[in-house]
Amino acid sequence: MAVYSDLYDYILTMIENELAPGSKLPGARKIAERFSCALPKVQAVLDSLEQSGVVESRERSGTYVREGYTENILPHNIACSKFQVALTDEQKQELRREFPEMHLSRAFKKGGVEIFTSFTILTRQQQYQDLSAIFTECFPDSQAEFYMEALKPFMIDGKLCAVPVIFSPQLLWYNPDIFNKAGAPLPSNNWGEAEFFNAIRTLHRTLAGRRIINYSPNFHSWIGFILASGGILFDKNMPDPVLADSLQTLGACLKYVNLLRELDLVEDYENNAPKSFAEGKLAMFVGFRQSSYIFREYGINFTPQAVYMPNLGGRENHQGAALIAFRNEFHDKEKIKKLLKFWLSHSIQETLGKAGYGVPFRKSAALASLDPSSAPDKYLLQKFPPLSSNYHIHSEILGSVISGASTLLNAQRPENLPNFLHELATTMRFLHKITPQKKG
């Protein structure tokens, strides 16, 4: 006999994986027959999902998936980024046993519990609970157990808004066969700006720009380059936190847009760069350790190499992470502790590490899952470069402005950049001024 949580999970999973918005759900009687349960029990779940804005009931017609349902916040959802696919079936079953009322979802953009990337988490940080005391209670020996430097960007005004599940410095993946064929020197961790640009120009003698390095006109594509070049958009610790129009950021952006034009990348680029790299069509791919998992999904047929992102004039490396956070409305402290202990357990952490999905936040799992004989793991086991997430904007509206401005920035001609960055910075300053700042 099915319980409410089983039906809830089944119906939501069916909606997410099998039904497009506007599609009709199977009838409640058919679902009840499948689970050998009473019809009112199924109807109770459907009524709950209708109240949550996921489905809508049409008189004499049935129940349908609502348009835009993924924008709703379901308190019992664990809204999760893609890395959950790296878990074993046994671990997914364990999660289901330990938290039967929680639904693990990739479709919803928000939930009572969220496991998302740094940018998403930090732009929403005021919507999450402070985990400082709970994290310390769960892991009193945290300094010895975890890579605490990866935690620092998420401690804001004394509040710990999220905890990393996995993290990674930014890496420069490369195809040694393409470099050797072009007569270009192989990348190394000693590379600086001169070596990086010389290699690009050597490759460009025989390769189109879109075959040299991944590019797309979105935030995540260019911000790592800007950071490596010494630029920064926002630093909450500064008297004027908006630095989008600083000389350092202007210089970094000029370097970037000039490179785009030299390689003809503004319009001519690969829409699926990970797939192109896996197929041996792309010389370099700027990403993170978790990129190796994506390459394997595309059936990569060569052994990619990787080094840290070259120093292009900056001091810090762009940190990528998947973090767990709990909305202010999620009041069950004991469940928060159990969920933290589950996702940070050695078993889960080691599984993610062995899958290549980032560096486990737990040190013992990282040591057990990273391969010291292969790059980039051998570097990750030695020393991380200084990590930064200072480029993040700590409010959703500012994050939305930066994301929206990305395509415009990428299309700017060099001579227009000063005016563009001035306009962007002015907008950011105004929005920062009128956005309520939560005191720590």
Short mmCIF file of C-alpha atoms in Angstrom, two decimals:
data_model
loop_
_atom_site.label_atom_id
_atom_site.label_comp_id
_atom_site.label_asym_id
_atom_site.label_seq_id
_atom_site.Cartn_x
_atom_site.Cartn_y
_atom_site.Cartn_z
CA MET A 1 0.00 0.00 0.00
CA ALA A 2 1.53 3.30 -1.11
CA VAL A 3 1.96 6.10 1.40
CA TYR A 4 1.43 9.79 0.60
CA SER A 5 5.15 10.46 0.08
CA ASP A 6 5.44 7.62 -2.47
CA LEU A 7 2.57 9.01 -4.51
CA TYR A 8 3.91 12.56 -4.26
CA ASP A 9 7.34 11.49 -5.46
CA TYR A 10 5.92 9.32 -8.28
CA ILE A 11 3.62 12.00 -9.65
CA LEU A 12 6.25 14.76 -9.48
CA THR A 13 8.87 12.53 -11.11
CA MET A 14 6.43 11.67 -13.90
CA ILE A 15 5.66 15.37 -14.45
CA GLU A 16 9.35 16.31 -14.57
CA ASN A 17 10.58 13.47 -16.76
CA GLU A 18 7.67 12.53 -19.01
CA LEU A 19 5.19 15.38 -19.33
CA ALA A 20 5.63 18.78 -20.94
CA PRO A 21 3.73 21.83 -19.62
CA GLY A 22 0.15 21.61 -20.85
CA SER A 23 0.20 17.80 -20.94
CA LYS A 24 -2.55 15.77 -19.31
CA LEU A 25 -1.73 13.51 -16.36
CA PRO A 26 -3.04 9.95 -16.15
CA GLY A 27 -6.33 9.80 -14.31
CA ALA A 28 -6.32 9.56 -10.52
CA ARG A 29 -8.09 6.19 -10.73
CA LYS A 30 -5.35 4.77 -12.95
CA ILE A 31 -2.62 5.96 -10.55
CA ALA A 32 -4.56 4.49 -7.62
CA GLU A 33 -4.78 1.14 -9.39
CA ARG A 34 -1.05 1.18 -10.10
CA PHE A 35 -0.29 1.66 -6.40
CA SER A 36 -3.21 -0.43 -5.09
CA CYS A 37 -4.33 2.46 -2.94
CA ALA A 38 -7.53 4.38 -2.27
CA LEU A 39 -8.56 7.00 -4.80
CA PRO A 40 -8.86 9.81 -2.18
CA LYS A 41 -5.18 9.38 -1.34
CA VAL A 42 -4.17 10.09 -4.94
CA GLN A 43 -6.59 12.98 -5.12
CA ALA A 44 -5.06 14.48 -1.97
CA VAL A 45 -1.64 14.56 -3.66
CA LEU A 46 -3.09 16.11 -6.82
CA ASP A 47 -4.92 18.73 -4.74
CA SER A 48 -1.65 19.60 -2.97
CA LEU A 49 0.18 19.95 -6.28
CA GLU A 50 -2.63 22.13 -7.62
CA GLN A 51 -2.39 24.41 -4.58
CA SER A 52 1.39 24.61 -5.19
CA GLY A 53 0.86 25.71 -8.80
CA VAL A 54 2.27 22.55 -10.41
CA VAL A 55 -0.93 21.21 -11.97
CA GLU A 56 -4.38 22.53 -12.76
CA SER A 57 -7.69 20.71 -12.76
CA ARG A 58 -10.04 21.28 -15.69
CA GLU A 59 -13.67 20.40 -15.15
CA ARG A 60 -14.74 17.25 -17.02
CA SER A 61 -11.33 17.06 -18.68
CA GLY A 62 -8.72 16.01 -16.13
CA THR A 63 -5.53 17.29 -14.54
CA TYR A 64 -2.85 19.09 -16.58
CA VAL A 65 0.72 20.29 -16.00
CA ARG A 66 0.74 24.06 -15.54
CA GLU A 67 2.91 26.33 -17.66
CA GLY A 68 5.86 27.70 -15.69
CA TYR A 69 5.40 25.22 -12.83
CA THR A 70 9.18 24.98 -12.29
CA GLU A 71 9.21 28.57 -10.97
CA ASN A 72 7.22 27.60 -7.87
CA ILE A 73 8.83 26.82 -4.51
CA LEU A 74 7.80 23.46 -3.09
CA PRO A 75 8.93 23.21 0.54
CA HIS A 76 9.56 19.45 0.31
CA ASN A 77 11.67 19.71 -2.83
CA ILE A 78 15.43 19.31 -2.88
CA ALA A 79 16.03 21.42 -5.97
CA CYS A 80 19.32 20.12 -7.26
CA SER A 81 21.82 20.77 -10.05
CA LYS A 82 22.94 18.07 -12.45
CA PHE A 83 25.60 16.45 -10.27
CA GLN A 84 22.99 14.23 -8.57
CA VAL A 85 23.24 11.91 -11.61
CA ALA A 86 26.68 10.84 -10.35
CA LEU A 87 25.13 9.18 -7.29
CA THR A 88 24.75 5.39 -7.35
CA ASP A 89 21.28 3.82 -7.41
CA GLU A 90 21.91 2.57 -3.85
CA GLN A 91 22.67 6.10 -2.65
CA LYS A 92 19.54 7.48 -4.30
CA GLN A 93 17.55 4.76 -2.57
CA GLU A 94 19.24 5.64 0.72
CA LEU A 95 18.24 9.28 0.27
CA ARG A 96 14.68 8.13 -0.38
CA ARG A 97 14.66 5.93 2.75
CA GLU A 98 16.18 8.59 5.01
CA PHE A 99 13.99 11.43 3.69
CA PRO A 100 10.84 9.80 2.26
CA GLU A 101 8.92 13.08 2.24
CA MET A 102 11.63 14.93 0.28
CA HIS A 103 11.61 14.96 -3.53
CA LEU A 104 14.94 15.27 -5.36
CA SER A 105 14.31 17.46 -8.41
CA ARG A 106 16.33 18.83 -11.32
CA ALA A 107 13.35 20.60 -12.88
CA PHE A 108 12.46 23.12 -10.17
CA LYS A 109 14.54 26.29 -9.90
CA LYS A 110 13.83 26.71 -6.19
CA GLY A 111 12.91 24.48 -3.26
CA GLY A 112 12.88 24.24 0.50
CA VAL A 113 16.37 22.81 0.10
CA GLU A 114 18.59 23.90 -2.79
CA ILE A 115 21.84 22.49 -4.16
CA PHE A 116 23.03 24.89 -6.84
CA THR A 117 26.07 26.73 -8.18
CA SER A 118 27.84 29.58 -6.42
CA PHE A 119 26.28 32.33 -8.52
CA THR A 120 22.71 31.14 -7.92
CA ILE A 121 23.24 30.57 -4.20
CA LEU A 122 25.01 33.85 -3.50
CA THR A 123 22.53 36.01 -5.38
CA ARG A 124 19.82 34.49 -3.16
CA GLN A 125 21.84 34.46 0.05
CA GLN A 126 19.38 36.60 2.04
CA GLN A 127 16.68 33.96 1.42
CA TYR A 128 18.67 31.24 3.21
CA GLN A 129 19.19 30.30 6.83
CA ASP A 130 22.43 30.90 8.67
CA LEU A 131 24.13 27.49 8.92
CA SER A 132 27.06 28.59 11.11
CA ALA A 133 25.90 27.03 14.37
CA ILE A 134 24.39 23.93 12.75
CA PHE A 135 27.53 23.23 10.69
CA THR A 136 29.71 23.54 13.80
CA GLU A 137 27.35 21.29 15.76
CA CYS A 138 27.38 18.63 13.03
CA PHE A 139 31.11 18.84 12.39
CA PRO A 140 32.97 20.13 15.47
CA ASP A 141 36.30 19.11 13.90
CA SER A 142 35.54 20.85 10.59
CA GLN A 143 39.01 22.39 10.20
CA ALA A 144 40.49 18.89 9.99
CA GLU A 145 37.64 17.31 8.03
CA PHE A 146 36.99 19.82 5.24
CA TYR A 147 38.70 22.22 2.81
CA MET A 148 37.56 25.24 4.78
CA GLU A 149 39.06 27.73 2.29
CA ALA A 150 36.28 26.65 -0.09
CA LEU A 151 33.73 27.71 2.54
CA LYS A 152 34.95 31.29 2.98
CA PRO A 153 33.10 32.95 0.05
CA PHE A 154 29.80 31.80 1.56
CA MET A 155 30.35 33.37 4.97
CA ILE A 156 28.78 36.80 4.47
CA ASP A 157 28.50 39.34 7.29
CA GLY A 158 28.99 36.54 9.81
CA LYS A 159 26.30 34.37 8.22
CA LEU A 160 27.06 31.02 6.55
CA CYS A 161 24.46 30.95 3.77
CA ALA A 162 25.50 27.62 2.21
CA VAL A 163 27.96 24.75 2.46
CA PRO A 164 29.91 23.29 -0.49
CA VAL A 165 29.13 19.71 -1.49
CA ILE A 166 31.83 19.83 -4.15
CA PHE A 167 34.08 22.63 -5.43
CA SER A 168 36.87 23.17 -7.93
CA PRO A 169 39.31 25.83 -9.05
CA GLN A 170 38.93 26.86 -12.66
CA LEU A 171 40.96 24.63 -14.99
CA LEU A 172 42.26 24.90 -18.53
CA TRP A 173 41.57 21.56 -20.19
CA TYR A 174 43.44 20.90 -23.44
CA ASN A 175 43.83 18.35 -26.22
CA PRO A 176 47.58 17.57 -26.52
CA ASP A 177 47.14 16.10 -30.03
CA ILE A 178 45.84 19.40 -31.41
CA PHE A 179 48.66 21.36 -29.74
CA ASN A 180 51.33 19.00 -31.07
CA LYS A 181 49.90 19.06 -34.58
CA ALA A 182 49.91 22.88 -34.57
CA GLY A 183 53.45 23.06 -33.12
CA ALA A 184 52.18 24.95 -30.05
CA PRO A 185 53.81 24.43 -26.62
CA LEU A 186 51.67 22.44 -24.20
CA PRO A 187 50.06 24.43 -21.37
CA SER A 188 51.62 24.27 -17.92
CA ASN A 189 50.92 25.58 -14.43
CA ASN A 190 53.70 28.11 -15.03
CA TRP A 191 51.86 29.71 -17.90
CA GLY A 192 51.29 33.43 -17.73
CA GLU A 193 49.67 35.93 -20.07
CA ALA A 194 52.44 35.87 -22.71
CA GLU A 195 52.50 32.07 -22.98
CA PHE A 196 48.69 31.86 -23.13
CA PHE A 197 48.30 34.39 -25.94
CA ASN A 198 51.31 33.08 -27.88
CA ALA A 199 49.80 29.59 -27.85
CA ILE A 200 46.43 30.93 -29.02
CA ARG A 201 48.09 32.76 -31.92
CA THR A 202 50.11 29.70 -32.88
CA LEU A 203 46.96 27.60 -32.92
CA HIS A 204 45.14 30.29 -34.91
CA ARG A 205 47.55 29.86 -37.84
CA THR A 206 45.79 26.61 -38.72
CA LEU A 207 42.54 26.63 -36.70
CA ALA A 208 39.42 28.77 -36.76
CA GLY A 209 38.84 30.68 -33.53
CA ARG A 210 35.88 28.53 -32.52
CA ARG A 211 38.19 25.49 -32.65
CA ILE A 212 40.69 27.03 -30.20
CA ILE A 213 38.85 27.80 -26.97
CA ASN A 214 35.29 27.60 -25.66
CA TYR A 215 33.25 30.76 -25.61
CA SER A 216 29.63 31.77 -25.19
CA PRO A 217 28.13 35.19 -24.43
CA ASN A 218 27.01 34.35 -20.91
CA PHE A 219 28.22 35.27 -17.44
CA HIS A 220 29.98 32.00 -16.65
CA SER A 221 31.97 32.10 -19.88
CA TRP A 222 33.70 35.44 -19.40
CA ILE A 223 33.83 36.11 -15.66
CA GLY A 224 36.64 33.59 -15.07
CA PHE A 225 38.76 35.34 -17.72
CA ILE A 226 38.07 38.73 -16.16
CA LEU A 227 38.97 37.44 -12.70
CA ALA A 228 42.19 35.81 -13.96
CA SER A 229 43.06 39.14 -15.59
CA GLY A 230 42.70 41.12 -12.36
CA GLY A 231 39.20 42.48 -12.95
CA ILE A 232 36.31 42.34 -10.52
CA LEU A 233 32.72 43.53 -10.72
CA PHE A 234 31.74 43.76 -7.08
CA ASP A 235 33.43 43.48 -3.69
CA LYS A 236 31.17 43.95 -0.69
CA ASN A 237 34.18 44.66 1.53
CA MET A 238 35.06 47.88 -0.31
CA PRO A 239 33.63 51.33 0.61
CA ASP A 240 32.23 51.48 -2.91
CA PRO A 241 31.52 47.80 -3.63
CA VAL A 242 30.86 48.32 -7.34
CA LEU A 243 34.12 47.90 -9.26
CA ALA A 244 32.73 47.27 -12.74
CA ASP A 245 34.17 50.57 -13.99
CA SER A 246 37.53 50.35 -12.20
CA LEU A 247 40.75 50.61 -14.22
CA GLN A 248 41.58 46.97 -13.43
CA THR A 249 38.22 45.73 -14.71
CA LEU A 250 38.38 47.94 -17.78
CA GLY A 251 41.82 46.55 -18.61
CA ALA A 252 40.63 42.97 -18.13
CA CYS A 253 37.55 43.53 -20.31
CA LEU A 254 39.63 45.17 -23.05
CA LYS A 255 41.93 42.17 -23.08
CA TYR A 256 38.92 39.90 -23.34
CA VAL A 257 36.98 41.67 -26.11
CA ASN A 258 40.16 42.12 -28.15
CA LEU A 259 40.74 38.35 -27.96
CA LEU A 260 37.16 37.69 -29.11
CA ARG A 261 37.67 39.87 -32.15
CA GLU A 262 41.08 38.45 -32.96
CA LEU A 263 39.55 34.96 -33.02
CA ASP A 264 36.24 36.02 -34.64
CA LEU A 265 34.36 34.53 -31.71
CA VAL A 266 31.66 37.17 -31.17
CA GLU A 267 29.35 35.52 -33.70
CA ASP A 268 31.15 32.29 -34.68
CA TYR A 269 31.28 29.95 -31.69
CA GLU A 270 30.31 26.41 -30.69
CA ASN A 271 26.90 26.13 -29.00
CA ASN A 272 27.92 22.87 -27.31
CA ALA A 273 31.58 23.34 -26.44
CA PRO A 274 31.84 20.34 -24.04
CA LYS A 275 30.65 18.04 -26.81
CA SER A 276 33.05 19.60 -29.32
CA PHE A 277 35.97 19.18 -26.91
CA ALA A 278 35.02 15.55 -26.24
CA GLU A 279 34.91 14.92 -29.99
CA GLY A 280 38.44 16.31 -30.42
CA LYS A 281 37.30 19.44 -32.28
CA LEU A 282 38.37 22.01 -29.67
CA ALA A 283 41.94 22.68 -28.50
CA MET A 284 41.11 24.16 -25.07
CA PHE A 285 38.18 24.17 -22.70
CA VAL A 286 37.99 26.47 -19.68
CA GLY A 287 35.99 24.68 -16.99
CA PHE A 288 36.29 22.85 -13.69
CA ARG A 289 37.09 19.31 -12.55
CA GLN A 290 33.43 18.38 -13.04
CA SER A 291 33.93 19.02 -16.76
CA SER A 292 35.61 15.61 -16.98
CA TYR A 293 32.31 13.96 -16.04
CA ILE A 294 30.55 15.86 -18.84
CA PHE A 295 33.25 14.92 -21.35
CA ARG A 296 32.75 11.24 -20.52
CA GLU A 297 29.00 11.60 -21.00
CA TYR A 298 29.76 12.59 -24.59
CA GLY A 299 32.00 9.55 -25.10
CA ILE A 300 35.40 11.27 -25.17
CA ASN A 301 37.96 9.12 -27.02
CA PHE A 302 41.23 10.72 -25.91
CA THR A 303 42.86 11.54 -22.58
CA PRO A 304 42.39 15.26 -21.89
CA GLN A 305 45.00 17.12 -19.87
CA ALA A 306 44.43 20.09 -17.58
CA VAL A 307 46.32 22.81 -15.73
CA TYR A 308 45.17 25.71 -13.58
CA MET A 309 43.90 28.78 -15.42
CA PRO A 310 46.94 30.86 -16.47
CA ASN A 311 47.73 34.03 -14.55
CA LEU A 312 46.61 36.77 -16.92
CA GLY A 313 47.37 39.60 -14.53
CA GLY A 314 45.16 38.67 -11.57
CA ARG A 315 45.89 36.92 -8.30
CA GLU A 316 42.86 34.71 -7.79
CA ASN A 317 41.25 31.71 -9.45
CA HIS A 318 37.55 31.48 -10.19
CA GLN A 319 35.99 28.91 -7.83
CA GLY A 320 33.13 26.78 -9.05
CA ALA A 321 31.01 24.86 -6.55
CA ALA A 322 27.75 23.07 -5.89
CA LEU A 323 26.38 24.17 -2.51
CA ILE A 324 23.56 23.12 -0.23
CA ALA A 325 21.38 25.84 1.28
CA PHE A 326 18.10 25.88 3.22
CA ARG A 327 15.41 28.47 2.74
CA ASN A 328 14.34 30.59 5.70
CA GLU A 329 10.95 28.84 5.61
CA PHE A 330 12.54 25.40 6.10
CA HIS A 331 12.24 25.20 9.89
CA ASP A 332 13.14 21.57 10.68
CA LYS A 333 16.57 21.89 12.33
CA GLU A 334 16.98 18.14 12.82
CA LYS A 335 16.30 17.50 9.15
CA ILE A 336 18.82 20.18 8.18
CA LYS A 337 21.44 18.39 10.26
CA LYS A 338 20.56 15.02 8.74
CA LEU A 339 20.71 16.40 5.20
CA LEU A 340 24.07 18.06 5.80
CA LYS A 341 25.46 14.82 7.21
CA PHE A 342 24.09 12.85 4.25
CA TRP A 343 25.55 15.06 1.50
CA LEU A 344 28.85 15.49 3.34
CA SER A 345 29.21 11.81 4.30
CA HIS A 346 32.39 10.09 3.15
CA SER A 347 30.36 7.71 0.95
CA ILE A 348 28.53 10.42 -1.02
CA GLN A 349 31.60 12.63 -1.21
CA GLU A 350 33.83 9.81 -2.45
CA THR A 351 31.28 8.79 -5.08
CA LEU A 352 31.16 12.33 -6.47
CA GLY A 353 34.96 12.53 -6.40
CA LYS A 354 35.47 9.23 -8.21
CA ALA A 355 32.93 10.27 -10.83
CA GLY A 356 35.08 13.33 -11.53
CA TYR A 357 32.35 15.62 -10.34
CA GLY A 358 34.41 18.30 -8.66
CA VAL A 359 36.65 18.05 -5.62
CA PRO A 360 34.84 16.60 -2.58
CA PHE A 361 34.56 19.14 0.23
CA ARG A 362 35.49 16.38 2.68
CA LYS A 363 39.27 15.90 2.68
CA SER A 364 39.24 12.14 3.27
CA ALA A 365 36.93 11.62 0.28
CA ALA A 366 39.12 13.84 -1.91
CA LEU A 367 42.24 11.89 -0.96
CA ALA A 368 40.44 8.62 -1.66
CA SER A 369 39.00 9.64 -5.00
CA LEU A 370 41.55 11.91 -6.72
CA ASP A 371 44.11 10.16 -8.93
CA PRO A 372 47.66 11.39 -8.19
CA SER A 373 48.95 9.96 -11.49
CA SER A 374 46.77 12.11 -13.75
CA ALA A 375 46.15 15.78 -14.34
CA PRO A 376 44.42 17.75 -12.98
CA ASP A 377 44.11 15.56 -9.87
CA LYS A 378 47.84 15.59 -9.15
CA TYR A 379 47.75 19.40 -8.92
CA LEU A 380 44.56 19.41 -6.85
CA LEU A 381 46.19 17.06 -4.35
CA GLN A 382 49.19 19.37 -3.99
CA LYS A 383 47.99 22.95 -3.60
CA PHE A 384 44.96 24.94 -4.61
CA PRO A 385 45.47 28.39 -6.11
CA PRO A 386 43.86 31.28 -4.20
CA LEU A 387 40.12 30.84 -4.75
CA SER A 388 37.62 33.64 -5.19
CA SER A 389 33.91 34.19 -5.57
CA ASN A 390 34.13 37.97 -5.10
CA TYR A 391 32.64 38.50 -8.55
CA HIS A 392 29.25 37.51 -7.13
CA ILE A 393 26.47 39.97 -6.52
CA HIS A 394 24.65 39.26 -3.28
CA SER A 395 21.10 39.91 -4.47
CA GLU A 396 18.95 38.38 -7.20
CA ILE A 397 18.21 41.69 -8.89
CA LEU A 398 21.90 42.60 -9.18
CA GLY A 399 22.69 39.08 -10.37
CA SER A 400 19.98 39.40 -12.99
CA VAL A 401 21.43 42.71 -14.21
CA ILE A 402 24.91 41.22 -14.56
CA SER A 403 23.59 38.16 -16.37
CA GLY A 404 21.51 40.32 -18.68
CA ALA A 405 24.45 42.61 -19.44
CA SER A 406 26.70 39.68 -20.41
CA THR A 407 25.65 39.43 -24.05
CA LEU A 408 25.95 43.21 -24.45
CA LEU A 409 29.44 43.25 -22.92
CA ASN A 410 30.65 40.48 -25.21
CA ALA A 411 29.44 42.40 -28.26
CA GLN A 412 31.12 45.72 -27.34
CA ARG A 413 33.79 47.22 -29.52
CA PRO A 414 36.93 48.07 -27.51
CA GLU A 415 36.48 51.83 -27.92
CA ASN A 416 32.95 51.62 -26.47
CA LEU A 417 33.86 49.62 -23.38
CA PRO A 418 34.55 52.57 -21.00
CA ASN A 419 31.08 54.03 -21.57
CA PHE A 420 29.43 50.62 -21.35
CA LEU A 421 31.13 49.73 -18.06
CA HIS A 422 30.32 53.19 -16.67
CA GLU A 423 26.62 52.65 -17.47
CA LEU A 424 26.70 49.16 -15.97
CA ALA A 425 28.41 50.40 -12.80
CA THR A 426 25.96 53.28 -12.42
CA THR A 427 23.04 50.86 -12.67
CA MET A 428 24.66 48.52 -10.16
CA ARG A 429 25.33 51.33 -7.69
CA PHE A 430 21.74 52.53 -7.85
CA LEU A 431 20.31 49.04 -7.40
CA HIS A 432 22.73 48.30 -4.56
CA LYS A 433 21.71 51.56 -2.89
CA ILE A 434 17.99 50.78 -2.95
CA THR A 435 18.30 47.06 -2.14
CA PRO A 436 17.78 46.43 1.58
CA GLN A 437 21.01 45.13 3.12
CA LYS A 438 20.50 42.50 5.79
CA LYS A 439 22.74 43.14 8.76
CA GLY A 440 24.94 40.29 9.98
#
